[in-house]
Amino acid sequence: MANASAAQPPRGRFAPSPTGRLHAGNIFSYLVAYIVAHRAGGTIALRIEDLDPQRSKSVFAQACLRDLDYLGLGWDVGPLYQSERTEIYREAFHELESKGLVYPCFCTRADVHAASAPHRGEKFVYAGTCRNLTAEQREERARDIAAEGRAPSMRLIVPDRTYAINDLFQGRYEQNLACDCGDFLIRRSDGAFAYQLAVVVDDAAQQVTQVVRGVDLLSSSPQQAYVQDLLGFGRVSYGHVPLLVSRTDRRLSKRDHDASIDQMRVSYGSAAGILGHIAYVVGMVPDDAPATVDELVVGADLAPLAGCIQKVWKA
Ligand code: GLU
């Protein structure tokens, strides 16, 4: 069971979704996860987040392992494949259900957006439309949507309570789950268990104590802290690193060929060339020169990441 005890060396993690090849953005966040864990004498777990069968491809998972290996971003535990863990997620789901905290939601995506208010530009707050339906209403709604060929999703009831994290890079971040988030999905209508459930179960299974990842997931951390508490796991520490954006102020994507691992191998000639360039672009080293993972563990300056949510990528 995970426990963020100060006496233990931390266990960090890489958790790639195999929906494409690695690029400068995810390499940057794995590099920082690696540096933070190794500086404290810790270890790294690897998890392939292939929860979504439509979007995940095993060729990308295989390529990811090879690319991490090429880059020298090694791991100590795993890989764990989420696609093989459905029964484990089901157990956790039943545990939450047995606490009376789970209910079926019959809303379509359009219903959810129509009934909810965007909050701080981060995410939609679910209005609780299906929370208080009676047993008869649930049966009726279930029949209606079955006739449309749909099944309900399942939501977790959240308390009117603030969950806060002390983020290594972003400082204190908090949400009142009732006001800022609303009851959230833990099983999708296609039957797949949701990211927010799987990620907490798997971090605990891999004894992860330190989650370093992109700042786009900062707003998920209070939800994950809540699920950790409900399932009796220790809290983990968090560090959310800036997103790499292209010059047009959008996230790096497949369109940014100069940030793809294959193109970077050509442009910078070696793993150290790629890592040194990424570290330079985000301001962690003063010169655009090759640097190995071990050199960056010793020498990279993480201070430029503090309080920062975006860094502009330059090839
Ligand atoms: N699998 C997610 C991604 O590749 C990361 C999830 C996490 O770090 O919690 O974006």
PDB file of N, CA, C and O in Angstrom, residues 31 89 95 151 196 208 268 276 279:
ATOM      1  N   LEU A  31      11.421  13.060 -17.909  1.00  0.00           N
ATOM      2  CA  LEU A  31      12.769  13.460 -17.472  1.00  0.00           C
ATOM      3  C   LEU A  31      12.701  14.103 -16.079  1.00  0.00           C
ATOM      4  O   LEU A  31      13.503  13.773 -15.192  1.00  0.00           O
ATOM      5  N   TYR A  89      -9.744  -3.217 -11.041  1.00  0.00           N
ATOM      6  CA  TYR A  89     -10.532  -1.973 -10.996  1.00  0.00           C
ATOM      7  C   TYR A  89     -11.961  -2.282 -10.548  1.00  0.00           C
ATOM      8  O   TYR A  89     -12.573  -1.503  -9.822  1.00  0.00           O
ATOM      9  N   GLU A  95     -15.899  -1.689  -4.010  1.00  0.00           N
ATOM     10  CA  GLU A  95     -15.645  -1.146  -2.666  1.00  0.00           C
ATOM     11  C   GLU A  95     -16.292   0.241  -2.515  1.00  0.00           C
ATOM     12  O   GLU A  95     -16.930   0.531  -1.500  1.00  0.00           O
ATOM     13  N   ALA A 151     -25.958   2.614 -22.481  1.00  0.00           N
ATOM     14  CA  ALA A 151     -25.928   2.106 -21.100  1.00  0.00           C
ATOM     15  C   ALA A 151     -25.512   3.277 -20.200  1.00  0.00           C
ATOM     16  O   ALA A 151     -24.885   4.228 -20.672  1.00  0.00           O
ATOM     17  N   GLN A 196      -9.725   8.254 -13.519  1.00  0.00           N
ATOM     18  CA  GLN A 196      -9.565   8.710 -12.124  1.00  0.00           C
ATOM     19  C   GLN A 196      -9.547   7.545 -11.141  1.00  0.00           C
ATOM     20  O   GLN A 196      -8.931   7.636 -10.083  1.00  0.00           O
ATOM     21  N   VAL A 208       3.635   3.795  -5.712  1.00  0.00           N
ATOM     22  CA  VAL A 208       4.073   5.133  -6.125  1.00  0.00           C
ATOM     23  C   VAL A 208       3.795   6.108  -4.988  1.00  0.00           C
ATOM     24  O   VAL A 208       2.712   6.083  -4.383  1.00  0.00           O
ATOM     25  N   TYR A 268      19.187  15.900 -33.247  1.00  0.00           N
ATOM     26  CA  TYR A 268      20.134  16.082 -32.137  1.00  0.00           C
ATOM     27  C   TYR A 268      21.102  14.920 -31.992  1.00  0.00           C
ATOM     28  O   TYR A 268      21.961  14.936 -31.106  1.00  0.00           O
ATOM     29  N   GLY A 276      19.489  16.995 -23.628  1.00  0.00           N
ATOM     30  CA  GLY A 276      20.153  18.287 -23.390  1.00  0.00           C
ATOM     31  C   GLY A 276      19.372  19.422 -24.033  1.00  0.00           C
ATOM     32  O   GLY A 276      19.201  20.492 -23.449  1.00  0.00           O
ATOM     33  N   ALA A 279      16.140  20.026 -22.033  1.00  0.00           N
ATOM     34  CA  ALA A 279      16.477  20.689 -20.758  1.00  0.00           C
ATOM     35  C   ALA A 279      16.825  22.160 -20.986  1.00  0.00           C
ATOM     36  O   ALA A 279      16.463  23.037 -20.186  1.00  0.00           O
TER      37      ALA A 279
END
